PDB file of C-alpha atoms in Angstrom:
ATOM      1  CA  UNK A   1      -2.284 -46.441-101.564  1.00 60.00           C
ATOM      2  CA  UNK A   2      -4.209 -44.106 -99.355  1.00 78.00           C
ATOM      3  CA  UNK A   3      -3.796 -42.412 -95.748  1.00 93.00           C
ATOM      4  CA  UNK A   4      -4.513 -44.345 -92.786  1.00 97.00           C
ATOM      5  CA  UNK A   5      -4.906 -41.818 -89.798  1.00 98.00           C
ATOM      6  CA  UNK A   6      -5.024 -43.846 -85.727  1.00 98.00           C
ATOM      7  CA  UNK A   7      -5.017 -42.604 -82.773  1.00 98.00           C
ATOM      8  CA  UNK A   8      -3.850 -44.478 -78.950  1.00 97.00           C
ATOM      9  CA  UNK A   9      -5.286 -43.159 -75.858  1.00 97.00           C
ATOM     10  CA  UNK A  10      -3.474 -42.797 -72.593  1.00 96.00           C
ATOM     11  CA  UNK A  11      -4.897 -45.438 -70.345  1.00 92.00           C
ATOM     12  CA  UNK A  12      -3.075 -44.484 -67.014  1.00 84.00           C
ATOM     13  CA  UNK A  13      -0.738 -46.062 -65.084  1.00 81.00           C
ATOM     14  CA  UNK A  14      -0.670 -49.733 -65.389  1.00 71.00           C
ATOM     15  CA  UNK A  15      -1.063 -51.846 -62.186  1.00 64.00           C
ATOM     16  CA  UNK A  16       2.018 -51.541 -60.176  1.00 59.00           C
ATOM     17  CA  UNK A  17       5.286 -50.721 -60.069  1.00 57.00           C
ATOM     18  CA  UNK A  18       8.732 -51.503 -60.883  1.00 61.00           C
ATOM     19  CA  UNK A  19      11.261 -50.032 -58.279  1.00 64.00           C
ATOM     20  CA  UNK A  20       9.188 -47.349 -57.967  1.00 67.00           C
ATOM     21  CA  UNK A  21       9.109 -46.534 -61.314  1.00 75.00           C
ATOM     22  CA  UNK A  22       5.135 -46.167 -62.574  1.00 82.00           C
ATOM     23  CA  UNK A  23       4.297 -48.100 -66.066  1.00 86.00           C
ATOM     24  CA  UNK A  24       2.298 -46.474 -68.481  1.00 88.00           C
ATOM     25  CA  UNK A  25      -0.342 -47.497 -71.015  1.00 92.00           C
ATOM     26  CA  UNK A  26      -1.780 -46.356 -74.108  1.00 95.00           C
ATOM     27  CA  UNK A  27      -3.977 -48.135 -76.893  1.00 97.00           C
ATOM     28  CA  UNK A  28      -6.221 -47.960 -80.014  1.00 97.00           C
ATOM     29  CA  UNK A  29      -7.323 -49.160 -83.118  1.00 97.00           C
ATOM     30  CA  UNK A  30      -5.628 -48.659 -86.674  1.00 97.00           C
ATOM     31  CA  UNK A  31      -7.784 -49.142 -89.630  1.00 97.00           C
ATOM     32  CA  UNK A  32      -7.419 -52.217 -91.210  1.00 95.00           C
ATOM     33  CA  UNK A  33      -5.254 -53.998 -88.524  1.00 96.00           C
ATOM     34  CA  UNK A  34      -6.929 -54.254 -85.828  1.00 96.00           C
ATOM     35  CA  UNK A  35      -5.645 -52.863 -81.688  1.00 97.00           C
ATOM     36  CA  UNK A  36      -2.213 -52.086 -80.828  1.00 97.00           C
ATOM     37  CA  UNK A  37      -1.406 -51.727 -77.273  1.00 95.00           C
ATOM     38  CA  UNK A  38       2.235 -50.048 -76.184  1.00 95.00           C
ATOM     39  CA  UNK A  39       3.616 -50.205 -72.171  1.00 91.00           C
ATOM     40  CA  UNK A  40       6.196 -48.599 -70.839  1.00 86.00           C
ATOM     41  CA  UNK A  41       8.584 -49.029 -69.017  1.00 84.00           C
ATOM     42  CA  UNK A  42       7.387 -52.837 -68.625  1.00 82.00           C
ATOM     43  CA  UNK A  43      10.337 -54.548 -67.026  1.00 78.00           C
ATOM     44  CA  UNK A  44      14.144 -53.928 -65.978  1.00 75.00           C
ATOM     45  CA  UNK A  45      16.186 -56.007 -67.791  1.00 66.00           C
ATOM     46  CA  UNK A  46      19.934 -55.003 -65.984  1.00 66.00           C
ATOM     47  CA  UNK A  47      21.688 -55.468 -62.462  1.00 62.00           C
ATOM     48  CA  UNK A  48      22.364 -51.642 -62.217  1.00 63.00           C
ATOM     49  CA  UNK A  49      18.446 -51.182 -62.446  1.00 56.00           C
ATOM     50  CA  UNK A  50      19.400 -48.658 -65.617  1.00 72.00           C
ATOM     51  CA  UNK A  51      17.831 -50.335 -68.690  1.00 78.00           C
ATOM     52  CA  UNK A  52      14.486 -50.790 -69.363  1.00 79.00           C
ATOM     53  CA  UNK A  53      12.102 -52.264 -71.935  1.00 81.00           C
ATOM     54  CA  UNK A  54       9.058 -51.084 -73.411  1.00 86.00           C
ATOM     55  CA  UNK A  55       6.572 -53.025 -75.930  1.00 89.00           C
ATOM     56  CA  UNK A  56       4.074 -52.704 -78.581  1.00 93.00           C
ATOM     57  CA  UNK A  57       1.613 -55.232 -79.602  1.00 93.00           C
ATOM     58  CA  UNK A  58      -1.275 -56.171 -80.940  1.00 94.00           C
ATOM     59  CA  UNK A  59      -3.624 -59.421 -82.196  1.00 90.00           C
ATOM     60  CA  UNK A  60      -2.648 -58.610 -85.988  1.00 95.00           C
ATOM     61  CA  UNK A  61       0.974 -56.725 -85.392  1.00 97.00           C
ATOM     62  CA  UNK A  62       4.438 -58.769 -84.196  1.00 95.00           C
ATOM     63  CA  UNK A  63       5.813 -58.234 -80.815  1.00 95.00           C
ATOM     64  CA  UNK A  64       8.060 -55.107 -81.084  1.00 95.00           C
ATOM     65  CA  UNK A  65      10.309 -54.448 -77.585  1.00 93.00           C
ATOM     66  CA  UNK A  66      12.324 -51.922 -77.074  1.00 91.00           C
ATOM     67  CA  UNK A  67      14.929 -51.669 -74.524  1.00 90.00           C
ATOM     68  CA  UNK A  68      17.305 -48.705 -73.553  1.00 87.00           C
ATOM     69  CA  UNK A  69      18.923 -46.690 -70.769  1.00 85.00           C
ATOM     70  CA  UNK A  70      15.770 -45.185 -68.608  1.00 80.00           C
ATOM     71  CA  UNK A  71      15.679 -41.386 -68.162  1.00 75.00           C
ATOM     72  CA  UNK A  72      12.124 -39.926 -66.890  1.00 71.00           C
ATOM     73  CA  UNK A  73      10.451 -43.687 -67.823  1.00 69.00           C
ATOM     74  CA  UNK A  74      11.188 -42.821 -71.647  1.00 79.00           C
ATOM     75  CA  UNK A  75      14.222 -44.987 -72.818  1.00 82.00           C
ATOM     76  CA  UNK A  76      17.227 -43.155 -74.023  1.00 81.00           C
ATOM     77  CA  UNK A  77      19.465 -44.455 -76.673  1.00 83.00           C
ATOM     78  CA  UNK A  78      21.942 -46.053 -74.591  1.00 81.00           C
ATOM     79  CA  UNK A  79      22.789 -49.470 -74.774  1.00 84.00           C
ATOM     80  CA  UNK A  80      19.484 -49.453 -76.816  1.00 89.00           C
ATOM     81  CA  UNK A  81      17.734 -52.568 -78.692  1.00 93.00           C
ATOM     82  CA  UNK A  82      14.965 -53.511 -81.080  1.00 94.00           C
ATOM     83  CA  UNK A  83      13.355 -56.476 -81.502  1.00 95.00           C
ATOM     84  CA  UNK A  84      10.828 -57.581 -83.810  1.00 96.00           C
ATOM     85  CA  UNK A  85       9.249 -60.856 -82.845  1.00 93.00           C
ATOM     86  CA  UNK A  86      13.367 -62.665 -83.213  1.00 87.00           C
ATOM     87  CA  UNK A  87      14.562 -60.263 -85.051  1.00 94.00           C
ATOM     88  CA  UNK A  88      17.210 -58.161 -83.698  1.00 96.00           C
ATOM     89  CA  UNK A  89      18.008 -54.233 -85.401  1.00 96.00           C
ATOM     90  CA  UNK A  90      21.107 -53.106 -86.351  1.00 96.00           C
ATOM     91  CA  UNK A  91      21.651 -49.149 -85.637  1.00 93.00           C
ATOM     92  CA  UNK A  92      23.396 -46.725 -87.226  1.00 90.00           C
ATOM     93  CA  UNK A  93      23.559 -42.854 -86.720  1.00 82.00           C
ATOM     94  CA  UNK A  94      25.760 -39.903 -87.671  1.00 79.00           C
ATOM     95  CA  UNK A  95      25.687 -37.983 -83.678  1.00 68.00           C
ATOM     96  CA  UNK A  96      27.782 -34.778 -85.507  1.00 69.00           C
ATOM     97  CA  UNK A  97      25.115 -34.007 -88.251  1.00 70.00           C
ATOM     98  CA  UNK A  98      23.511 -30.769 -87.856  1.00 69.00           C
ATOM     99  CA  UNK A  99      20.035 -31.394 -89.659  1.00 77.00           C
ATOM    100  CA  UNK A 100      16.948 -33.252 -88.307  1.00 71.00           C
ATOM    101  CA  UNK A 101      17.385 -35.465 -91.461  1.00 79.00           C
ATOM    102  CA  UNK A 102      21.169 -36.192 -90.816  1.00 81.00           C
ATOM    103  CA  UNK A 103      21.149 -36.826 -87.406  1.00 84.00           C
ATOM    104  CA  UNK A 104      18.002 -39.440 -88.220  1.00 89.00           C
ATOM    105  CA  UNK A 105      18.598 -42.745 -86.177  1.00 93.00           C
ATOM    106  CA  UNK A 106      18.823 -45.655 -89.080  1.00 95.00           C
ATOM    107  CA  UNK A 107      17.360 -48.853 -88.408  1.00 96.00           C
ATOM    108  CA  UNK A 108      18.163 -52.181 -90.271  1.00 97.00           C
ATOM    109  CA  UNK A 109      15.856 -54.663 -88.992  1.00 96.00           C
ATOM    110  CA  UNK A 110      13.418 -57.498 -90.724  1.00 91.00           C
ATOM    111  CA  UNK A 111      15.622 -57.104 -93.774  1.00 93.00           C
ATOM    112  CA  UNK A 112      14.410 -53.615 -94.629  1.00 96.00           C
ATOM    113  CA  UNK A 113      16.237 -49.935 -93.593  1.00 97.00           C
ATOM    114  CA  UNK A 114      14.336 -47.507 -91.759  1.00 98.00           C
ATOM    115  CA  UNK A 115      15.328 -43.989 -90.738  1.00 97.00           C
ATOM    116  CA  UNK A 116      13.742 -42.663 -87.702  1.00 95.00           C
ATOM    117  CA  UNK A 117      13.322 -38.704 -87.406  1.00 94.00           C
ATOM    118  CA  UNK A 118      12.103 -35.793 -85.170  1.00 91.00           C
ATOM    119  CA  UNK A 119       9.782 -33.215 -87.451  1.00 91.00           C
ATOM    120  CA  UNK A 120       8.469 -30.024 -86.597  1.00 77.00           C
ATOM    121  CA  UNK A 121       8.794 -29.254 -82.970  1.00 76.00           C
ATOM    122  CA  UNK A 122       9.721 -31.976 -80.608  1.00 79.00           C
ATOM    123  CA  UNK A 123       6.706 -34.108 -80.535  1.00 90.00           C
ATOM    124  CA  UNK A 124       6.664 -35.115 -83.976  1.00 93.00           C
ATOM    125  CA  UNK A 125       8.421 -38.236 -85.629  1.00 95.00           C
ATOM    126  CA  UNK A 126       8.100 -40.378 -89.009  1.00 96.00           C
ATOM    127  CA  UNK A 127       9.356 -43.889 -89.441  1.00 97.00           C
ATOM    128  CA  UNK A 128      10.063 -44.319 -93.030  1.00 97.00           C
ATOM    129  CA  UNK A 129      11.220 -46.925 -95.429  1.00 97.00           C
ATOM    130  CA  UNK A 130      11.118 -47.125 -99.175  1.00 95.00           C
ATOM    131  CA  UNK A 131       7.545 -46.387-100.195  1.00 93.00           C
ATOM    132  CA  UNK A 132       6.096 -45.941 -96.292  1.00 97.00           C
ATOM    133  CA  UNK A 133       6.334 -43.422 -94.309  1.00 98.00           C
ATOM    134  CA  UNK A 134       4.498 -43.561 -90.584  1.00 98.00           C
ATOM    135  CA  UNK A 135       4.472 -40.266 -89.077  1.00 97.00           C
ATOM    136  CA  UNK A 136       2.942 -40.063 -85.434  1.00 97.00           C
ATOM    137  CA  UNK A 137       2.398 -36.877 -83.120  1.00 96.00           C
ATOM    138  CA  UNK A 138       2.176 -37.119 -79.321  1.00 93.00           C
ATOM    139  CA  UNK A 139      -0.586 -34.674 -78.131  1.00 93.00           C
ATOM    140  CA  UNK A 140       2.054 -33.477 -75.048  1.00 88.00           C
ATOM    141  CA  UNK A 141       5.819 -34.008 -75.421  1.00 77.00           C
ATOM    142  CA  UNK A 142       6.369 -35.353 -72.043  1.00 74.00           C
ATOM    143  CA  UNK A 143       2.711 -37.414 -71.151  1.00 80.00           C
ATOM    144  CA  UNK A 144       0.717 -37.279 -73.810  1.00 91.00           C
ATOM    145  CA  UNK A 145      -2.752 -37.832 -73.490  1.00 95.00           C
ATOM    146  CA  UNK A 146      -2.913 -38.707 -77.314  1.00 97.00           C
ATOM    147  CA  UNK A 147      -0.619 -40.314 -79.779  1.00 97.00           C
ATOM    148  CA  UNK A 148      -2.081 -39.962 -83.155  1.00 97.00           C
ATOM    149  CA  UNK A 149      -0.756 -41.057 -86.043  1.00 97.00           C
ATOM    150  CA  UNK A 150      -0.410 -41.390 -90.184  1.00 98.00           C
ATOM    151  CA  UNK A 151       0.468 -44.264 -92.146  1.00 98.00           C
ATOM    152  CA  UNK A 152       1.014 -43.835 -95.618  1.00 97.00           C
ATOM    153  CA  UNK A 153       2.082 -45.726 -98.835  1.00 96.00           C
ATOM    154  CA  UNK A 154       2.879 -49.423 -98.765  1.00 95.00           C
ATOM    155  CA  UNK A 155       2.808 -48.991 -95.233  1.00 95.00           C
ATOM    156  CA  UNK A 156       2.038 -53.354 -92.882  1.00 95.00           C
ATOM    157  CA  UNK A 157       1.596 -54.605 -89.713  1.00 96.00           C
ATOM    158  CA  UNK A 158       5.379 -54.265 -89.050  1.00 97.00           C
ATOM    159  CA  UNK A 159       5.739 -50.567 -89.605  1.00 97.00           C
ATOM    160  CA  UNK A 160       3.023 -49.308 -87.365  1.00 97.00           C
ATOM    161  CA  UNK A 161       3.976 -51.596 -84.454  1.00 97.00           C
ATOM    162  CA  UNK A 162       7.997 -50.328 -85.231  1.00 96.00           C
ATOM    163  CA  UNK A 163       6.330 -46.739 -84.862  1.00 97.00           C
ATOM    164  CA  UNK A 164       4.273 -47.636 -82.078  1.00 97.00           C
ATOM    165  CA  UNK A 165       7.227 -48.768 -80.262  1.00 95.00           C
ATOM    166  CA  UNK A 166       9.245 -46.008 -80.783  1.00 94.00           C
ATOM    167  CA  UNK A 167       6.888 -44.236 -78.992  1.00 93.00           C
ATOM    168  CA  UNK A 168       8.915 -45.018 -75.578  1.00 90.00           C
ATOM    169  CA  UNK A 169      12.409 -43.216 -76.864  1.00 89.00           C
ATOM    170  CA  UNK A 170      13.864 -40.142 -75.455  1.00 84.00           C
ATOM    171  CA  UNK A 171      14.516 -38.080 -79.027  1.00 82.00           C
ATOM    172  CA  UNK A 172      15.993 -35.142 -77.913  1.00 73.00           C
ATOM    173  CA  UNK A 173      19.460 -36.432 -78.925  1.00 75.00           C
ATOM    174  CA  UNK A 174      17.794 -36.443 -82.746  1.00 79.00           C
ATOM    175  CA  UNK A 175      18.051 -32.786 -83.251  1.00 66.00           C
ATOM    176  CA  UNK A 176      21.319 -30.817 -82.644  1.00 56.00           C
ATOM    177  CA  UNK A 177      19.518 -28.256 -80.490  1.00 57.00           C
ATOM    178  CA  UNK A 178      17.971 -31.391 -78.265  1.00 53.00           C
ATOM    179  CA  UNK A 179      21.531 -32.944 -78.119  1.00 49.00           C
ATOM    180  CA  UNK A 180      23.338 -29.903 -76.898  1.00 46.00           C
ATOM    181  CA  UNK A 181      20.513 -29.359 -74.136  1.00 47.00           C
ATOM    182  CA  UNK A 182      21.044 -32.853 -72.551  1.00 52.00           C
ATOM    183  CA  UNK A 183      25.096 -33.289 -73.324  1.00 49.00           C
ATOM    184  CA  UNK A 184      25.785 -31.980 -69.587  1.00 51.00           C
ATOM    185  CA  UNK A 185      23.133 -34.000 -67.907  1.00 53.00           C
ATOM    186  CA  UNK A 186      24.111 -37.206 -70.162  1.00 48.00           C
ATOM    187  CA  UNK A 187      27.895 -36.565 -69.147  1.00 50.00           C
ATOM    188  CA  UNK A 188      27.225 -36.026 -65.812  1.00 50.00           C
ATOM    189  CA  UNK A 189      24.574 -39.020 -65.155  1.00 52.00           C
ATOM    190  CA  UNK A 190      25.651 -41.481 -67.898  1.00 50.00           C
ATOM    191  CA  UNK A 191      29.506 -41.311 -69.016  1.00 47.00           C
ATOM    192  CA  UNK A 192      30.122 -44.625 -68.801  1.00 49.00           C
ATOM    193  CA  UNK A 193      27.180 -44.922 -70.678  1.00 50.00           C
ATOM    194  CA  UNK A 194      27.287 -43.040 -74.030  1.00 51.00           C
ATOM    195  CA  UNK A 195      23.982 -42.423 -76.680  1.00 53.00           C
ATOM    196  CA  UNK A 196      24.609 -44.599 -79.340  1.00 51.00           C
TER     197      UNK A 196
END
């Protein structure tokens, strides 16, 4: 088991739009596995025009979407959902746990359990499952330039394109401190909408 450090480059908008709302592109190569691509937002996928998907793919990694409420073209946790080629996650989180650690999103998908976390600062984040751990840093919080990352352990194709992916969520709502800073906005702009 060894370290396997990547890095995806911001490659600008993508060509058009969707109701007005500009895509964005980043890619690179992971050691090993070949080019990963991940665009978002790529499509609206409601009648409200409120949900949007994102996706992460590659020649040698599975088709990961992503689809959740839009806010500032990242996808919040709203009416969120996961896919992995045709497999569908199940979710679970505790929303009144005070660490980073407890408030970590859980993720059951491709029979395996993942738990999703913010680390230091706001533009850190590790995937891990038993015996893998990818942890990935976006060089800005907002529009990074850069999203570099770490895999580590037992670590496959399905992992890095999962962390990849998760790339296009709004994780403020993972730390307490985020969660309180967007409750008024998210009550204001979403309450018939709640994070899951």
């Amino acid at each position: 088991m060894h370290d396997i450090p990547f890095e995806l480059t911001y490659l600008g908008p993508a060509e058009g739009y969707i109701e007005r709302i500009t895509t964005h592109a980043w890619s690179g190569d992971v050691p090993g596995f070949g080019r990963i691509d991940l665009k978002f937002p790529i499509k609206i996928i409601d009648s409200n025009h409120s949900v949007l998907l994102s996706a992460a793919w590659g020649e040698q990694f599975p088709s990961v979407t992503f689809a959740g409420v839009g806010f500032r073209y990242y996808l919040r946790m709203a009416m969120m959902k996961l896919t992995v080629n045709e497999w569908e996650a199940v979710f679970k989180r505790r929303r009144l746990a005070v660490t980073r650690r407890g408030r970590a999103l859980r993720i059951n998908i491709c029979g395996r359990d993942y738990r999703y976390q913010v680390l230091a600062g706001k533009r850190q984040h590790a995937l891990t499952r038993d015996g893998a751990t990818v942890t990935t840093t976006r060089s800005e919080w907002r529009h990074p330039r850069k999203i570099s990352g770490v895999a580590r352990g037992n670590i496959d194709n399905v992992d890095i394109a999962l962390a990849v992916a998760l790339q296009s969520m709004y994780t403020r709502n993972l730390t307490s401190a985020g969660a309180l800073y967007s409750l008024p906005g998210r009550m204001l702009s979403r309450a018939d909408m709640p994070d899951f």
